[in-house]
Amino acid sequence: MISRLNLGRAHSLANAVAQHVQRAGLPVAALVPVGSVRRFAPEVGDVTLLAVAAAERHSELLDGLATLTPSVSVLRRSETSIALSTEKGPLAVHLATPDDAGAAMLWHTGSRKHTEAIRARARTRGYDFADGRLHRGGAHVETPSEDVIYSRLDLPYIPPELREDGSEVAKAERNGLPQLITVPHIRGDLHSHTSWSDGRDTSERMVQAARDLGYDYLAITDHSERAFASRTLAGADVPKQRREIEALRARMSGITVLHGVEADIMPDGSLDFPDDVLRGFDIVLASLHDDSGHDRERLTERYLGAIRHPLVNVITHPANRSPGARAGYDLDYGRLFEAAARTGTAMEVDGAPGHLDMDGALAREAMRRGVTIVVDSDCHRAENLARQMEFGVGTARRGWLEPRHVLNTKGIAEIRAFVARKRA
Ligand SMILES: [Zn+2]
Ligand SMILES: [Zn+2]
């Protein structure tokens, strides 16, 4: 059995069950993912949903969940929850009444440390917060929304992505929470792949999808010739790709298409295209997909070489980790962040579920050290453009990022100026 899913798989599982519930017409007022999925944790051990329904409908709802599809089987069942085994993995659904929806959401969203901190705070104010319900002096207190329970405890609403080690509760009390970035702040995507390398869709299809999302710009950044990817862009094909993008620009209005590249950092620290080729791109991302067996020191040096390179604008997914599958590189992030901030090189929060890298903690550290951050989809198929940006923004929110920290919340002129400054 799979024990930990990456966020993408967990999300798909939660969505699939929600769709089945809707199709089956089960009596729910709301059905929402809670737990790690709601907090955008990169790895999810417990895919959990909260179903809000009137108490008298609970047993009917549990019966419906137990027989949701022919392949679903029941692992456990109580009066207020059911654990199911599905073909995409195990999942639990907790039930709450509308009167308890807020307390139950908070309880089941976690993290455990956050819930403990809230519980302790409740106690100091004469409340008892337990098992997804709030009481005072033995009497039930209605919490139809999370806002209600936070405000009962003299706190502002704390976004799920910040509910981590409990210290956010003290920050909230002092009005110290950030004005977090949201998806609508994103003006464009600076990292995407097409069928010129290992992407599935044409440039045209990707640009259409980006335009449909209301983006002002999309950078097409295929893999360089010797990149550690299943398909790559040969140096000889770069002019052909450029002509295709120029034709696309002439045909499609309302969005700026940047011709970029995701160049690999080679084992010797050089980049996988010569400078005269790199200079022809509108934006250059550099990444390390293959550690060549190097240790922390050499990997850090390889990155530092790329960061100092005047034609490199963004370091993508620096840890090159894969949540649930592969740990990231051991790197001296302090040196990388210092060099990135000093040279005007951005570092990326990559929203592909196979990366989610930098993670929240690293992104927060980078932000504190003054590094410019970009949040990208690293999308390989048009249909995932929005979803992967959502994961990227969720990850950035876990890093306490505000719009002002993120380059691609700004317009195209500022993107071009960012590239030009380093080249000068
Ligand atoms: Zn990559
Ligand atoms: Zn990529």
XYZ file of C-alpha atoms and ligand atoms in Angstrom:
426
model
C 0.000 0.000 0.000
C 1.135 3.572 -0.722
C 1.792 5.332 2.571
C 2.617 8.896 1.465
C 1.340 10.563 -1.676
C 2.738 13.682 -3.234
C 0.402 16.665 -3.126
C -0.670 16.185 -6.742
C -1.840 12.609 -6.216
C -3.484 13.470 -2.899
C -5.297 16.355 -4.556
C -6.509 14.126 -7.410
C -7.788 11.533 -4.947
C -9.669 14.119 -2.874
C -11.165 15.653 -6.036
C -12.190 12.295 -7.465
C -14.081 11.409 -4.282
C -15.706 14.848 -4.146
C -16.905 14.381 -7.744
C -18.328 10.944 -6.988
C -20.167 12.350 -3.973
C -21.659 15.080 -6.109
C -22.674 12.668 -8.864
C -24.248 10.310 -6.337
C -26.281 13.225 -4.970
C -25.288 12.492 -1.376
C -26.768 14.905 1.190
C -23.818 17.215 1.911
C -23.911 20.974 2.415
C -20.143 21.127 1.840
C -17.353 18.671 1.180
C -13.832 20.057 1.409
C -10.305 18.678 1.657
C -8.775 19.204 5.083
C -5.532 17.933 6.638
C -2.247 18.216 4.775
C -3.934 18.707 1.401
C -5.558 21.903 2.582
C -2.247 23.079 4.008
C -0.469 22.308 0.678
C 1.979 19.977 2.397
C 4.317 18.478 -0.233
C 3.725 14.942 1.025
C 0.429 13.736 2.323
C 0.073 10.731 4.619
C -3.615 11.261 5.348
C -5.949 12.346 2.564
C -8.932 13.670 4.505
C -12.183 15.370 3.623
C -14.704 17.083 5.846
C -18.371 16.617 4.971
C -20.805 19.089 6.466
C -24.359 17.771 6.735
C -27.341 17.915 9.083
C -27.033 15.354 11.897
C -30.126 13.433 10.786
C -28.515 12.793 7.378
C -25.229 11.420 8.735
C -26.009 7.705 8.614
C -27.441 8.017 5.101
C -24.307 9.900 4.080
C -22.018 7.243 5.577
C -23.961 4.510 3.751
C -23.564 6.451 0.519
C -19.829 6.901 1.046
C -19.402 3.186 1.830
C -20.858 2.280 -1.573
C -19.567 5.264 -3.546
C -18.097 3.199 -6.393
C -17.822 -0.554 -6.877
C -14.084 -0.408 -6.165
C -14.406 1.432 -2.822
C -14.185 -0.633 0.349
C -14.640 0.415 3.965
C -11.615 0.208 6.253
C -13.287 1.663 9.386
C -16.520 3.360 10.215
C -17.823 5.249 13.242
C -20.781 7.599 13.691
C -18.815 10.610 12.525
C -16.166 9.280 10.176
C -15.408 6.665 7.595
C -12.091 5.435 6.228
C -12.161 4.132 2.675
C -9.792 2.252 0.475
C -9.978 3.503 -3.124
C -8.011 2.608 -6.241
C -6.040 5.856 -5.887
C -5.218 5.288 -2.201
C -6.792 5.389 1.262
C -8.882 8.343 2.333
C -10.949 9.385 5.352
C -14.108 11.475 5.495
C -15.080 13.191 8.755
C -18.621 14.384 9.299
C -19.728 17.564 11.041
C -22.985 19.425 11.425
C -23.260 22.990 10.068
C -23.119 24.287 13.678
C -19.701 22.722 14.152
C -18.321 23.292 10.646
C -15.734 25.878 11.777
C -14.369 23.959 14.745
C -14.328 20.726 12.742
C -12.503 22.360 9.802
C -9.873 23.734 12.122
C -9.532 20.475 14.019
C -9.155 18.280 10.950
C -6.948 20.702 9.018
C -4.199 20.656 11.655
C -1.318 20.719 11.829
C -1.349 18.901 15.137
C 0.902 21.568 16.659
C -1.369 24.323 15.432
C -4.425 22.578 16.847
C -2.633 22.102 20.184
C -1.729 25.788 20.305
C -5.343 26.745 19.587
C -6.572 24.282 22.181
C -4.261 25.744 24.819
C -5.423 29.252 23.948
C -9.057 28.149 24.158
C -8.427 26.807 27.662
C -7.071 30.169 28.866
C -10.321 31.758 27.713
C -12.593 29.239 29.410
C -13.328 27.143 26.316
C -12.810 23.483 25.665
C -11.821 22.708 22.064
C -11.775 18.971 21.430
C -12.718 16.493 18.700
C -13.797 19.222 16.312
C -16.257 20.928 18.674
C -16.121 23.948 20.946
C -17.686 24.088 24.422
C -17.775 26.614 27.229
C -18.726 25.603 30.762
C -20.157 22.372 29.383
C -22.391 24.195 26.878
C -21.918 23.712 23.142
C -20.708 26.810 21.262
C -21.740 27.148 17.630
C -18.914 27.691 15.134
C -20.419 27.790 11.640
C -17.078 28.952 10.194
C -13.405 29.031 11.124
C -13.628 32.823 11.353
C -16.020 32.405 14.256
C -13.779 30.154 16.290
C -10.641 32.251 15.666
C -12.502 35.413 16.636
C -13.908 33.739 19.777
C -10.275 33.243 20.713
C -9.379 36.876 19.871
C -7.370 35.896 16.811
C -7.534 36.897 13.165
C -8.168 34.110 10.670
C -4.982 32.103 10.188
C -4.610 30.750 6.615
C -4.179 26.953 6.506
C -0.733 27.188 4.853
C 0.594 29.006 7.944
C -0.742 26.440 10.424
C 2.491 24.668 11.058
C 4.539 24.653 14.267
C 2.184 26.692 16.454
C 4.369 29.825 16.508
C 1.987 31.361 13.969
C -0.620 31.682 16.750
C 1.579 34.052 18.751
C 2.382 35.970 15.531
C -1.325 36.242 14.752
C -2.023 37.616 18.219
C 0.475 40.433 17.579
C -0.973 41.078 14.104
C 2.250 39.700 12.649
C 0.820 37.535 9.878
C 1.825 38.326 6.289
C -0.534 39.545 3.568
C -0.034 36.312 1.665
C 0.298 36.001 -2.070
C -2.762 34.532 -3.818
C -3.231 33.034 -7.280
C -4.813 36.216 -8.714
C -1.613 38.112 -7.871
C 0.256 36.017 -10.454
C 0.667 37.940 -13.726
C 2.471 35.259 -15.713
C 4.418 32.034 -15.677
C 8.177 31.981 -16.302
C 8.758 28.224 -16.607
C 6.963 25.933 -19.050
C 7.800 23.143 -21.469
C 6.511 22.300 -24.922
C 6.938 19.488 -27.436
C 10.282 21.106 -28.393
C 11.558 19.193 -25.338
C 9.682 16.894 -22.945
C 6.399 18.821 -22.817
C 3.319 17.255 -24.363
C 1.755 20.278 -26.035
C 2.752 22.739 -28.730
C 3.830 26.281 -27.898
C 0.581 27.525 -29.361
C -1.505 25.335 -27.075
C 0.510 26.422 -24.028
C 0.210 30.101 -24.900
C -3.545 29.755 -25.449
C -3.916 28.123 -22.043
C -1.867 30.876 -20.393
C -3.950 33.532 -22.123
C -7.152 31.786 -20.995
C -5.874 32.106 -17.419
C -5.568 35.841 -17.943
C -1.774 35.884 -17.779
C 0.092 38.839 -19.241
C 3.052 36.674 -20.222
C 4.321 33.132 -20.566
C 7.947 32.067 -20.859
C 8.544 28.947 -22.900
C 11.604 27.347 -21.358
C 12.443 24.013 -22.907
C 15.303 21.821 -21.744
C 18.740 22.432 -23.241
C 20.536 19.895 -25.401
C 22.333 17.758 -22.804
C 19.762 18.176 -20.017
C 18.862 15.196 -17.870
C 15.371 14.994 -19.421
C 13.597 12.501 -21.666
C 13.583 14.923 -24.638
C 15.634 18.073 -25.099
C 16.041 21.001 -27.448
C 19.070 20.696 -29.714
C 21.158 23.835 -30.066
C 20.644 23.645 -33.829
C 16.863 23.857 -33.300
C 16.929 27.038 -31.218
C 16.614 29.372 -34.269
C 13.721 27.252 -35.573
C 11.965 27.493 -32.221
C 12.564 31.244 -32.205
C 10.935 31.634 -35.622
C 7.951 29.603 -34.406
C 7.577 31.842 -31.347
C 7.879 34.968 -33.507
C 5.084 33.677 -35.740
C 3.019 32.929 -32.658
C 3.502 36.482 -31.378
C 2.256 37.820 -34.706
C -0.836 35.594 -34.544
C -1.783 35.841 -30.892
C -2.515 39.118 -29.183
C -3.123 39.842 -25.540
C -0.152 37.974 -24.135
C 3.604 38.375 -24.301
C 5.491 35.208 -25.196
C 9.040 35.056 -23.875
C 11.466 32.746 -25.581
C 13.369 31.248 -22.678
C 15.320 28.139 -21.863
C 15.921 25.858 -18.879
C 19.640 25.266 -19.301
C 21.327 22.484 -17.370
C 24.292 23.171 -15.138
C 26.896 20.693 -16.317
C 29.120 18.627 -13.966
C 31.986 21.115 -14.534
C 29.719 24.049 -13.600
C 29.365 25.359 -17.153
C 25.983 25.857 -18.770
C 24.693 23.586 -21.436
C 24.515 26.281 -24.140
C 27.335 28.680 -25.037
C 26.894 32.321 -24.092
C 26.111 33.475 -27.625
C 23.163 31.042 -27.712
C 22.024 31.969 -24.190
C 22.137 35.669 -25.053
C 19.512 35.100 -27.737
C 16.897 34.056 -25.172
C 14.594 36.516 -23.421
C 15.120 34.774 -20.090
C 17.462 32.015 -18.948
C 16.623 29.535 -16.206
C 19.393 27.293 -14.938
C 18.862 23.985 -13.234
C 20.724 20.990 -11.985
C 18.952 17.737 -12.849
C 21.889 15.406 -12.311
C 24.141 15.511 -9.242
C 26.933 13.492 -10.983
C 27.667 11.953 -7.565
C 28.960 15.302 -6.286
C 28.974 16.219 -2.594
C 27.499 19.285 -0.914
C 30.526 21.471 -1.599
C 30.771 20.698 -5.312
C 27.024 20.935 -5.881
C 26.968 24.293 -4.116
C 29.883 25.466 -6.273
C 28.085 24.380 -9.446
C 25.068 26.449 -8.436
C 27.224 29.417 -7.426
C 28.840 29.414 -10.874
C 25.402 29.613 -12.490
C 24.217 32.308 -10.080
C 27.251 34.477 -10.908
C 26.722 33.997 -14.651
C 25.374 37.286 -16.068
C 22.995 35.491 -18.432
C 21.297 33.332 -15.773
C 18.142 34.898 -14.357
C 16.442 32.148 -12.362
C 17.644 29.061 -10.523
C 14.872 26.487 -10.808
C 13.911 23.872 -8.178
C 17.334 24.049 -6.420
C 16.952 20.944 -4.239
C 15.764 18.907 -7.250
C 13.762 16.821 -4.825
C 10.659 14.775 -5.476
C 8.276 14.681 -2.498
C 7.489 11.143 -1.436
C 10.190 9.739 -3.721
C 13.546 11.520 -3.619
C 15.151 13.737 -0.981
C 16.679 16.991 -2.202
C 20.357 17.797 -2.600
C 22.351 18.730 0.444
C 23.376 22.320 -0.343
C 24.773 25.349 1.438
C 21.647 27.435 0.995
C 23.075 30.325 2.984
C 25.751 30.860 0.323
C 23.297 30.363 -2.541
C 20.850 32.910 -1.122
C 23.586 35.440 -0.427
C 24.908 35.135 -3.999
C 21.426 35.207 -5.540
C 20.468 38.367 -3.644
C 23.759 40.071 -4.512
C 23.723 39.226 -8.240
C 20.027 39.827 -8.920
C 19.283 36.186 -9.629
C 15.847 34.884 -8.742
C 15.213 31.551 -7.084
C 12.162 29.500 -7.865
C 9.273 27.922 -6.064
C 8.371 25.238 -8.589
C 4.730 24.136 -8.451
C 5.104 20.762 -10.172
C 3.985 18.149 -7.613
C 7.156 16.241 -8.483
C 9.170 19.204 -7.134
C 7.390 21.774 -4.887
C 10.864 23.163 -4.546
C 11.913 25.443 -2.893
C 9.668 24.232 -0.098
C 7.970 26.664 2.273
C 10.785 26.776 4.821
C 13.494 27.428 2.185
C 11.385 29.997 0.389
C 10.895 31.828 3.682
C 14.615 31.801 4.370
C 15.360 33.038 0.829
C 12.824 35.848 1.258
C 14.390 36.869 4.602
C 17.753 37.111 2.886
C 16.388 39.405 0.215
C 16.312 36.930 -2.671
C 13.838 37.672 -5.471
C 11.509 34.711 -5.824
C 9.535 33.445 -8.795
C 6.594 31.063 -8.518
C 6.253 28.878 -11.593
C 4.234 25.926 -12.831
C 7.093 24.099 -14.616
C 4.207 22.778 -16.607
C 4.626 20.044 -19.234
C 1.008 20.011 -20.434
C -1.428 22.875 -20.944
C -4.203 21.299 -18.883
C -2.005 21.463 -15.761
C -0.959 25.091 -16.070
C -3.453 26.399 -13.513
C -3.253 23.481 -11.098
C 0.554 23.552 -10.849
C 0.565 27.308 -10.364
C -1.932 26.773 -7.536
C 0.451 24.294 -5.926
C 3.300 26.754 -6.401
C 1.362 29.570 -4.788
C 0.290 27.252 -1.943
C 3.941 26.372 -1.377
C 4.922 30.064 -1.488
C 2.215 30.768 1.094
C 3.756 28.101 3.327
C 6.871 30.258 3.013
C 4.988 33.365 4.256
C 5.539 35.092 0.903
C 3.728 38.269 0.000
C 3.186 39.524 -3.570
C 6.050 42.022 -3.188
C 8.558 39.154 -2.762
C 7.570 37.477 -6.014
C 8.817 38.734 -9.382
C 5.983 37.329 -11.485
C 3.356 39.317 -9.594
C 4.768 42.227 -11.593
C 4.190 43.239 -15.192
C 6.236 42.296 -18.239
C 8.248 45.544 -18.188
C 9.577 44.658 -14.747
C 10.433 41.131 -15.869
C 12.430 42.511 -18.788
C 14.117 45.060 -16.530
C 15.093 42.298 -14.078
C 16.822 40.376 -16.903
C 18.413 43.523 -18.340
C 19.855 44.637 -14.983
C 21.868 41.449 -14.586
C 23.027 41.440 -18.210
C 24.267 44.999 -17.810
Zn 13.740 21.195 -14.299
Zn 11.307 22.548 -16.129
